[in-house]
């Protein structure tokens, strides 16, 4: 599906959700359009190793927690679609699939809304933006079975806008679209809630084992500001960047295999 068609369907989906359909209608709508060819058939290949054609985001690298120092952060287009830009780059080394990835994520969350709403993370208020709660129609969606159905629907409706921020829940839908895990990395913080944003997000159905990694960051942050930010108690991310494995890890692995081979063939 071309970019213009994707934008049109995102607009139609937002309009559909603004009419406050019930959960069954939302699921039916999502499953109907998930059958449409939005993304390329072949998404099995990803590049998770740093290469010369990837620009380094030095400021974001400072924000990486110590246990992730085997990663390097890549410059990612900061136009509000950063999460999808980062993932698109893993797939095709360009941002060109970002809009298609956004639509696919929205439809995934809609088509399997009843499954996502039962996950513990979607029952937690911290998984949603403040805007989702302010826009939530709690009277329309008051169901005991699903505690946060109102903000869930409001969040998805917001995600239909090109350039809209992607909350934690978007990473779950996106992982399922990719059929592979996503390593979510959050900078070190004293908040136990925010520390929990660092997690492996598994897809609803997993086809591929190699995970991609993204860091919650700040657009255009310098190394100096990043160091200062880590010393403060307040951190408000407004950006995602892709995280790539340092190349020397691959080289070391190859070197070790070679040593083993030589040893066994003495």
C-alpha positions as a printed Julia matrix, in Angstrom:
266×3 Matrix{Float64}:
   0.0     0.0    0.0
   1.43    3.4   -0.96
   1.93    6.23   1.53
  -1.11    8.27   0.43
  -3.44    5.27   0.77
  -2.0     4.55   4.22
  -2.58    8.15   5.36
  -6.15    8.0    4.06
  -6.85    4.79   5.97
  -5.33    6.25   9.13
  -7.68    9.23   8.8
 -10.68    6.96   8.23
  -9.7     4.83  11.22
  -9.47    7.87  13.47
 -12.93    8.98  12.32
 -14.28    5.48  12.97
 -12.92    5.47  16.53
 -14.2     8.99  17.21
 -17.75    7.61  16.84
 -17.08    5.43  19.92
 -17.75    1.98  18.43
 -18.06   -0.91  20.86
 -15.21   -3.36  21.39
 -16.58   -5.98  18.98
 -16.89   -3.35  16.24
 -13.31   -2.24  16.88
 -12.03   -5.8   16.63
 -14.0    -6.46  13.42
 -12.68   -3.25  11.85
  -9.09   -4.12  12.75
  -9.31   -7.67  11.4
 -10.98   -6.46   8.2
  -8.17   -4.09   7.28
  -5.37   -6.31   8.55
  -6.1    -8.43   5.46
  -5.06   -5.51   3.25
  -1.46   -5.63   1.97
   0.12   -2.73   3.89
   3.72   -3.86   4.41
   6.04   -5.81   2.09
   5.66   -9.58   2.27
   9.26  -10.18   3.32
  10.3    -8.67   6.66
  12.51  -11.49   7.85
  15.81   -9.66   7.3
  16.96   -7.0    9.74
  20.32   -5.39  10.31
  21.1    -5.12  14.05
  24.83   -4.38  13.76
  26.33   -0.91  13.55
  27.69   -0.03  10.11
  29.43    2.91   8.48
  26.27    4.23   6.82
  24.51    4.69  10.19
  25.09    8.03  11.93
  25.69    7.85  15.67
  23.53    9.82  18.13
  26.23   10.6   20.69
  23.86   12.21  23.17
  21.5     9.23  23.23
  24.48    6.9   23.68
  25.14    8.62  27.01
  21.59    7.76  28.11
  22.11    4.01  27.64
  22.19    2.13  30.98
  25.5     0.39  31.69
  24.16   -3.09  30.97
  23.42   -1.98  27.4
  26.89   -0.59  26.67
  27.21   -3.12  23.85
  24.82   -0.92  21.85
  25.31    2.27  19.86
  22.41    4.67  19.28
  21.64    5.75  15.74
  20.45    9.15  14.58
  16.71    8.8   14.0
  14.47   11.29  12.22
  12.64   13.29  14.9
   9.34   14.11  13.2
   6.95   12.47  15.66
   7.21    9.17  13.81
  10.56    8.34  15.4
   9.62    4.89  16.73
   8.48    3.79  13.28
  11.39    5.58  11.58
  13.83    3.65  13.77
  12.17    0.31  13.02
  11.91    1.08   9.3
  15.66    1.66   9.26
  16.28   -1.76  10.81
  14.26   -3.27   7.97
  15.24   -1.33   4.84
  17.9     1.2    5.99
  15.46    4.04   5.23
  12.49    5.74   6.91
  10.13    4.89   4.04
   8.05    2.27   5.9
   7.29    4.4    8.95
   3.72    5.33   7.97
   2.9     1.75   6.99
   4.29    0.52  10.31
   2.13    3.04  12.19
  -1.05    1.9   10.43
  -0.17   -1.77  10.89
   0.38   -1.19  14.62
  -2.95    0.6   15.0
  -4.82   -2.2   13.2
  -3.0    -4.89  15.2
  -4.05   -3.3   18.51
  -7.62   -2.97  17.26
  -7.93   -6.47  15.77
  -6.76   -8.14  18.99
  -7.93   -5.53  21.48
  -9.51   -8.14  23.76
  -6.17   -9.96  24.03
  -4.08   -6.86  24.65
  -6.46   -5.46  27.25
  -5.99   -8.61  29.34
  -2.21   -8.17  29.47
  -1.0    -6.79  32.79
   0.83   -3.89  31.15
  -2.39   -2.58  29.57
  -4.12   -2.72  32.94
  -1.54   -0.31  34.39
  -2.28    3.41  34.17
   1.39    4.27  33.56
   1.24    2.56  30.17
  -0.98    5.33  28.8
  -0.34    8.99  28.08
  -2.05   11.71  30.1
  -3.83   12.74  26.91
  -5.36    9.28  26.58
  -6.96    9.59  30.0
  -8.17   13.14  29.35
  -9.75   12.03  26.05
 -11.15    8.76  27.37
 -14.92    8.32  27.36
 -15.22    6.29  30.55
 -19.01    6.15  30.52
 -19.15    4.59  27.05
 -16.52    1.96  27.83
 -17.27    1.03  31.41
 -16.6    -2.74  31.44
 -15.47   -4.73  34.46
 -13.59   -7.21  32.27
 -11.33   -4.53  30.81
 -10.17   -1.95  33.33
  -8.57    0.49  30.89
 -10.61    0.05  27.75
 -11.44    3.8   27.57
  -7.82    5.08  27.53
  -6.86    2.13  25.3
  -9.3     3.28  22.61
  -8.38    6.94  23.09
  -4.68    6.11  22.75
  -5.19    4.2   19.51
  -7.27    7.07  18.11
  -4.42    9.46  18.91
  -1.9     7.11  17.27
  -3.83    7.44  13.99
  -2.4    10.94  13.57
   0.87   11.1   11.65
   3.49   12.45  14.04
   1.63   11.42  17.21
   3.73   10.14  20.14
   3.93    6.38  20.57
   3.21    5.12  24.11
   4.44    1.86  25.65
   1.44    0.01  24.24
   2.5     0.88  20.7
   5.66   -1.19  21.16
   3.51   -4.24  21.93
   1.46   -3.81  18.77
   4.59   -3.12  16.74
   6.37   -6.23  18.06
   3.42   -8.32  16.87
   3.45   -6.62  13.45
   7.14   -7.54  13.13
   6.58  -10.97  14.67
   9.77  -10.5   16.66
  10.74   -9.18  20.13
  11.55   -5.54  20.81
  14.06   -4.64  23.5
  12.71   -1.46  25.07
  15.47    0.49  26.84
  14.75    3.34  29.26
  17.56    5.54  30.67
  18.48    4.98  34.31
  15.97    6.55  36.69
  15.11    6.29  40.37
  11.49    5.57  39.46
  10.7     1.86  39.72
   7.76    2.37  37.36
   9.88    3.96  34.64
  12.63    1.39  35.14
  10.06   -1.22  34.2
   9.9     0.35  30.72
  13.19   -1.45  30.13
  11.85   -4.83  29.1
  11.75   -7.38  26.34
   8.42   -6.97  24.58
   7.3   -10.21  23.01
   4.97  -10.35  20.02
   1.55  -11.94  20.18
   2.86  -14.6   17.8
   6.61  -14.89  17.33
   8.12  -15.91  14.01
  11.63  -14.42  14.29
  14.02  -14.66  17.24
  16.37  -11.71  16.64
  15.14   -8.7   18.61
  15.5    -5.06  17.69
  16.35   -2.5   20.38
  15.03    1.04  20.83
  15.9     3.66  23.43
  13.51    6.21  24.93
  15.45    9.43  24.37
  15.26   13.19  23.8
  15.43   14.63  20.3
  18.64   16.49  19.52
  20.16   15.93  22.95
  23.88   16.67  23.28
  26.36   14.63  25.3
  26.6    17.45  27.87
  22.83   17.7   28.3
  22.51   13.92  28.44
  25.0    13.71  31.33
  23.17   16.5   33.14
  19.82   14.82  32.55
  21.01   11.57  34.1
  21.91   13.46  37.29
  18.44   14.97  37.57
  15.38   13.2   38.94
  13.17   14.27  36.07
  13.24   12.75  32.61
  10.61   13.26  29.94
  11.38   11.36  26.71
  10.08   12.76  23.43
  12.02   10.6   21.02
  12.99    7.01  20.13
  16.27    5.94  18.59
  17.33    2.6   17.18
  20.13    0.8   19.05
  22.63   -1.28  17.13
  25.12   -3.84  18.4
  28.73   -2.76  18.26
  30.48   -4.42  15.35
  33.39   -5.66  17.43
  31.01   -8.12  19.12
  30.53   -9.81  15.76
  34.28   -9.73  15.09
  35.08  -11.19  18.5
  32.56  -13.96  17.96
  34.12  -14.83  14.6
  37.58  -14.72  16.15
  36.54  -17.12  18.92
  35.07  -19.55  16.4
  38.29  -19.42  14.41
  40.39  -20.14  17.51
  38.18  -23.11  18.37
  38.47  -24.4   14.8
  42.27  -24.15  14.85
  42.43  -25.85  18.24
  40.26  -28.77  17.11
  42.26  -29.21  13.93
  45.77  -29.3   15.4
